[in-house]
mmCIF file of C-alpha atoms in Angstrom:
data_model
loop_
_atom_site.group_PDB
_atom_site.id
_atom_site.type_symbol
_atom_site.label_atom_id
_atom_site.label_comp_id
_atom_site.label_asym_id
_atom_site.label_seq_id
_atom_site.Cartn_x
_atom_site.Cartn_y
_atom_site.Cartn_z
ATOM 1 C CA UNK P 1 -17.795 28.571 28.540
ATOM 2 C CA UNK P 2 -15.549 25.592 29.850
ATOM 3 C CA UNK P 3 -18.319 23.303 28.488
ATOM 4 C CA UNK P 4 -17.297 24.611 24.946
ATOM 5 C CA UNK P 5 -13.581 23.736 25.410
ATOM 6 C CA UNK P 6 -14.279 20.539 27.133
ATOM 7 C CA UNK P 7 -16.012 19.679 24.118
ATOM 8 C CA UNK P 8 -13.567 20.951 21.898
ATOM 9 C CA UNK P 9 -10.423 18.784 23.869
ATOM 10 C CA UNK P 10 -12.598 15.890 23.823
ATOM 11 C CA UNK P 11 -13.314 15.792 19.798
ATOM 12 C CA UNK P 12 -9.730 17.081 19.160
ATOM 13 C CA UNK P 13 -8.984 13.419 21.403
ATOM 14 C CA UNK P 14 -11.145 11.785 19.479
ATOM 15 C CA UNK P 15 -10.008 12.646 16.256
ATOM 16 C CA UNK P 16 -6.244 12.393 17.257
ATOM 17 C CA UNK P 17 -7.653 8.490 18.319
ATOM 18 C CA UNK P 18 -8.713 7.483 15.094
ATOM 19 C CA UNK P 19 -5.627 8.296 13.638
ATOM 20 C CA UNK P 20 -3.971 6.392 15.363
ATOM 21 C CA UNK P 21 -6.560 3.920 14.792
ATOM 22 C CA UNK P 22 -6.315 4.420 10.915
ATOM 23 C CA UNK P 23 -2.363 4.077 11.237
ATOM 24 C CA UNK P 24 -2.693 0.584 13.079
ATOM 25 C CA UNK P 25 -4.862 -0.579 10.135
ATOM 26 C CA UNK P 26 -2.474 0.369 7.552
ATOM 27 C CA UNK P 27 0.077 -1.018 9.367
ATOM 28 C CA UNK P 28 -1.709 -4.536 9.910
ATOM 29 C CA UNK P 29 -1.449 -4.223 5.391
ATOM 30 C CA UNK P 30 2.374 -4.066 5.438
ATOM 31 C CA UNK P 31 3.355 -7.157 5.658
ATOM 32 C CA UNK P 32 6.470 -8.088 8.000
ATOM 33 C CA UNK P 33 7.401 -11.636 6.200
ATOM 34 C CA UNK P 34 5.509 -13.775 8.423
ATOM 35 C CA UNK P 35 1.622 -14.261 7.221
ATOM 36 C CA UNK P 36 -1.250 -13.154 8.415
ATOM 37 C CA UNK P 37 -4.741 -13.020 6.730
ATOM 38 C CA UNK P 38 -5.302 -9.339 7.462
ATOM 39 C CA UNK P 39 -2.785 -9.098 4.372
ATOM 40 C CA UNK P 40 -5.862 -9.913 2.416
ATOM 41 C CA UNK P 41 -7.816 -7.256 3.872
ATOM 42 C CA UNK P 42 -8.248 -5.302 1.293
ATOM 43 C CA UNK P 43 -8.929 -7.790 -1.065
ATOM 44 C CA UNK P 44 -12.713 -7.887 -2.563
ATOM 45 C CA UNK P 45 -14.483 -10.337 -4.389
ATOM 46 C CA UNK P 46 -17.339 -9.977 -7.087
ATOM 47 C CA UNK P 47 -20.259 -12.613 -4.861
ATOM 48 C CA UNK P 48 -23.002 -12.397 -7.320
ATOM 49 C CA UNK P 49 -22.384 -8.643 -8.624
ATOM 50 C CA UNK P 50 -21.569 -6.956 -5.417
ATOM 51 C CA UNK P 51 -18.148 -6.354 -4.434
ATOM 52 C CA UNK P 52 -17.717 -8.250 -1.210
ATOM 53 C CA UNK P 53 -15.202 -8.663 1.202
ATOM 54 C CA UNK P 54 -12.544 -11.814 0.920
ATOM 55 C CA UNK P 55 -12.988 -12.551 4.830
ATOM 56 C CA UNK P 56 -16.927 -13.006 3.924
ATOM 57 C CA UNK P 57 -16.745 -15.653 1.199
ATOM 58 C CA UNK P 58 -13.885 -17.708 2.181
ATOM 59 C CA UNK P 59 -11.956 -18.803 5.865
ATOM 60 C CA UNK P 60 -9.034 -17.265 5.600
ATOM 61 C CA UNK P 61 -6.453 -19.216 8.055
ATOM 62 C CA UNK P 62 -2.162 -19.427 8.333
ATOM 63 C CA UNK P 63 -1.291 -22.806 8.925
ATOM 64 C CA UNK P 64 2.318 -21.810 9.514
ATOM 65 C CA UNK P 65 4.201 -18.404 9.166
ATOM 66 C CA UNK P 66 4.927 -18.576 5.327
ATOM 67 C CA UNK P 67 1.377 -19.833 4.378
ATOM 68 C CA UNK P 68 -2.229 -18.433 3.818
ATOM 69 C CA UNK P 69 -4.777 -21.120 3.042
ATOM 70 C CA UNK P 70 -8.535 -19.845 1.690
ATOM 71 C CA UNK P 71 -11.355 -22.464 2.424
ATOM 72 C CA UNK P 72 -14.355 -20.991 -0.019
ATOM 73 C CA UNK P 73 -17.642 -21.329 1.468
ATOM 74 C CA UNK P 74 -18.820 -21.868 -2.172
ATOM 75 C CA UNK P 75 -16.762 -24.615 -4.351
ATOM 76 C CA UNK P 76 -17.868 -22.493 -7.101
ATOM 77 C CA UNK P 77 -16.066 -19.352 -5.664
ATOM 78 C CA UNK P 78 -12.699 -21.153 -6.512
ATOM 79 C CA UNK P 79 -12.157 -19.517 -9.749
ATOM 80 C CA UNK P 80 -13.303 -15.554 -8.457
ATOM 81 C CA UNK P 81 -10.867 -15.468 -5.545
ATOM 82 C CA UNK P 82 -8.050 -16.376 -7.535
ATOM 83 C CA UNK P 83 -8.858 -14.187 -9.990
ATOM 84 C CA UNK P 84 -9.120 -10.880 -7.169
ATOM 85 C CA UNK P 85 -6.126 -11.681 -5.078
ATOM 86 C CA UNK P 86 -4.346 -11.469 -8.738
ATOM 87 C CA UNK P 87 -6.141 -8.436 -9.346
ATOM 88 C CA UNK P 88 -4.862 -6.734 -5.948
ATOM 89 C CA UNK P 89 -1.516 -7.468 -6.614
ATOM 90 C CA UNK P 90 -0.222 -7.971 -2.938
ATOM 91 C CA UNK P 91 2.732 -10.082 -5.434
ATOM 92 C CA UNK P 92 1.140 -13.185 -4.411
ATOM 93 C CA UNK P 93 1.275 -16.176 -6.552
ATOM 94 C CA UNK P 94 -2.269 -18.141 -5.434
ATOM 95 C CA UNK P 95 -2.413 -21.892 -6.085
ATOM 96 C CA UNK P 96 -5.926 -23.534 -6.037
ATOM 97 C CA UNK P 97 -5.811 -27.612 -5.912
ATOM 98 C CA UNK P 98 -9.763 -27.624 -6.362
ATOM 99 C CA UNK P 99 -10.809 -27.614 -2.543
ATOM 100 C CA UNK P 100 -8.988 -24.649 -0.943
ATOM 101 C CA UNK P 101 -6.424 -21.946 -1.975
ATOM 102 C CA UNK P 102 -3.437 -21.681 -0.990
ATOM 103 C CA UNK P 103 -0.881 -18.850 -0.998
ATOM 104 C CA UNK P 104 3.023 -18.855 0.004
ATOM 105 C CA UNK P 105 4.385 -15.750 1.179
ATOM 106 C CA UNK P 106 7.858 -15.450 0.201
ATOM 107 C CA UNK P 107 10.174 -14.723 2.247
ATOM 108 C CA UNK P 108 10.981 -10.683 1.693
ATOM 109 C CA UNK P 109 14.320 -9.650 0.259
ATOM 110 C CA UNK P 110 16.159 -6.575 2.056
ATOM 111 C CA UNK P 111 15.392 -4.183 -0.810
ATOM 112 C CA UNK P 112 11.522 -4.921 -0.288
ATOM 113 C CA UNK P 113 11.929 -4.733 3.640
ATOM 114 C CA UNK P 114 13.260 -1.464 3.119
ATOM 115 C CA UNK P 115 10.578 -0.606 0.672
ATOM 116 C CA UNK P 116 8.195 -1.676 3.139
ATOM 117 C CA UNK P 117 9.868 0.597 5.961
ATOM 118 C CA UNK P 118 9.610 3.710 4.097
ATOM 119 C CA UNK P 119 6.267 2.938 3.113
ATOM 120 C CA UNK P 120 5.153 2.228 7.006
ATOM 121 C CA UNK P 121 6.987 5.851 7.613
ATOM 122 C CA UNK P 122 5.002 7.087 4.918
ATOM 123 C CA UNK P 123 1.752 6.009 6.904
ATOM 124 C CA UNK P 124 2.871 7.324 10.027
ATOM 125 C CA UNK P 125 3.602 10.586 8.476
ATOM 126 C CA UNK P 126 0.106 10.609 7.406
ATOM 127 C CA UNK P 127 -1.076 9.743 10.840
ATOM 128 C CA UNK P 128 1.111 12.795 12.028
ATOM 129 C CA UNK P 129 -0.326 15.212 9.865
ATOM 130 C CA UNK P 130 -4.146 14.139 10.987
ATOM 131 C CA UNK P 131 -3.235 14.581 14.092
ATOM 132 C CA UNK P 132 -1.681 17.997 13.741
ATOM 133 C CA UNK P 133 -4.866 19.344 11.531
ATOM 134 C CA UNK P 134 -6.711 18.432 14.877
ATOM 135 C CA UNK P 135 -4.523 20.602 16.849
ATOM 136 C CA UNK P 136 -4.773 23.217 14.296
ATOM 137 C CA UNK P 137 -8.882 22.644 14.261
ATOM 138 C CA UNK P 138 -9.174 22.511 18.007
ATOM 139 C CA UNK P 139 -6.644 26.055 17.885
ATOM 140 C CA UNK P 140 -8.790 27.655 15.412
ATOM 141 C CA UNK P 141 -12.131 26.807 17.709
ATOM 142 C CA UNK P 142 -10.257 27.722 21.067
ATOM 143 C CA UNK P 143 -9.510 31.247 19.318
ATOM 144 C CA UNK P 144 -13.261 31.867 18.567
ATOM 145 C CA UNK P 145 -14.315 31.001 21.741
ATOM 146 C CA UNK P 146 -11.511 34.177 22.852
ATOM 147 C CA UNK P 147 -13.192 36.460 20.738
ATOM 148 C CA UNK P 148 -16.291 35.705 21.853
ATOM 149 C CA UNK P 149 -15.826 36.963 25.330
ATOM 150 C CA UNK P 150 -14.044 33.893 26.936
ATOM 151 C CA UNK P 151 -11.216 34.367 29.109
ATOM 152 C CA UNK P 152 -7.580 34.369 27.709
ATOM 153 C CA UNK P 153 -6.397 32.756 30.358
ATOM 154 C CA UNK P 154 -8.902 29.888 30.138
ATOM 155 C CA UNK P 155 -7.953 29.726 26.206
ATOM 156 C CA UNK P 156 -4.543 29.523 27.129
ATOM 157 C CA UNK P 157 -4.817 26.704 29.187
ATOM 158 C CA UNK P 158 -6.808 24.903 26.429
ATOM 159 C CA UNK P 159 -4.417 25.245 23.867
ATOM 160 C CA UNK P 160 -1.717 24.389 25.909
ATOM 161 C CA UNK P 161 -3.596 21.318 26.642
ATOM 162 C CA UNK P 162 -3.764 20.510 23.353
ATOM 163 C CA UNK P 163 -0.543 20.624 22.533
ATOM 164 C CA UNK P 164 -0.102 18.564 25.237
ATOM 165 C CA UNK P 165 -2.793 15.920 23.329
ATOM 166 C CA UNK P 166 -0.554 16.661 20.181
ATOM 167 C CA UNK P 167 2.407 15.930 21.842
ATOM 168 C CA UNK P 168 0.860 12.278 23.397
ATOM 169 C CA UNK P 169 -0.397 11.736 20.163
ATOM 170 C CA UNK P 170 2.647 12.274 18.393
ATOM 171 C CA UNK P 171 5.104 10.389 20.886
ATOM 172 C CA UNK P 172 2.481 7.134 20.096
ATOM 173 C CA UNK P 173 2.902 7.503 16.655
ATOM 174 C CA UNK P 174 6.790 7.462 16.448
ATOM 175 C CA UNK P 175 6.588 4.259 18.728
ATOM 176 C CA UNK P 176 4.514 2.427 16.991
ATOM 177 C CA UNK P 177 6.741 3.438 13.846
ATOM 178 C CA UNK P 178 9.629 2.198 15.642
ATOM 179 C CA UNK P 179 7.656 -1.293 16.378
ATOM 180 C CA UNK P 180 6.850 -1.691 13.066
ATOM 181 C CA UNK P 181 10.387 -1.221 11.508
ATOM 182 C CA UNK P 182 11.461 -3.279 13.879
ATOM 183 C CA UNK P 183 9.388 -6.245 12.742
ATOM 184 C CA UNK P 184 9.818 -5.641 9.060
ATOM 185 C CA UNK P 185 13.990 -5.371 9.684
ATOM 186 C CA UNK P 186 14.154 -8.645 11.306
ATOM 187 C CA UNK P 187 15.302 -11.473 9.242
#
């Protein structure tokens, strides 16, 4: 029977790990005033009909911390990145001067950095509530495994370790938080 909760801790951990995973991602798309190309991560281009990834038609490179330059592997791609940064409105302004593109970041305003605070709470709120519908998935399995003939005590222990997961889980999540606003505060 411990096989069964073993398995259960160790999926609840896994699950509880990709949120946190997920979180870091959408954290790595708020930008913090200084650029990065990850803040074009989400942008996709149409490459001859298919919707394609900006990373996999152009180098994407910072120079210095208030500029993103795009070197197109295509010349002829000039035009259809321009056009999809526009088109993901990240509130960049991209200038092409016929070889590369190049993008200034301006510098963010303290009504956007709060913007951008709330909205990196917002993600780790999300993150929190993934993380407690694994507790509550992992609870709801521990609880079958009791009426199937398991021992209580053995299901106690399990929950209690994974509250103690939740807990972990939780702690991580309110310190990366507290990174992030930390990065997008400072001027």
């Amino acid at each position: 029977m411990t096989e069964e909760i073993d398995f259960i801790l160790e999926s609840t951990e896994e699950s509880m790990e990709g949120s946190i995973g997920h979180l870091e991602k959408e954290f790595l798309n708020i930008r913090a005033g200084k650029a990065s190309p990850a803040m074009l991560g989400s942008v996709f281009v149409d490459y001859y009909g298919s919707s394609t990834a900006l990373n996999q038609v152009a180098k994407i490179s910072t120079p210095d911390a208030r500029t993103i330059t795009l070197q197109p592997f295509e010349k002829s791609m000039l035009q259809t990145i321009e056009k999809a940064i526009m088109i993901a409105n990240l509130g960049f302004n991209p200038m092409n001067n016929g070889d590369i593109i190049i993008i200034s970041v301006p510098p963010l305003t303290e009504d956007r950095r709060r913007e951008l605070a709330k909205q990196a709470k917002s993600e780790a709120e999300d993150a929190k509530i993934g993380i407690r519908n694994a507790r509550k998935e992992a609870n709801t399995d521990i609880k079958k495994l009791e009426k199937e003939g398991t021992s209580e005590d053995i299901c106690k222990s399990a929950e209690e370790e994974v509250q103690n997961l939740t807990n972990t889980y939780i702690k991580k999540i309110d310190e990366l938080l507290a990174a992030k606003e930390a990065e997008i505060m400072k001027v």
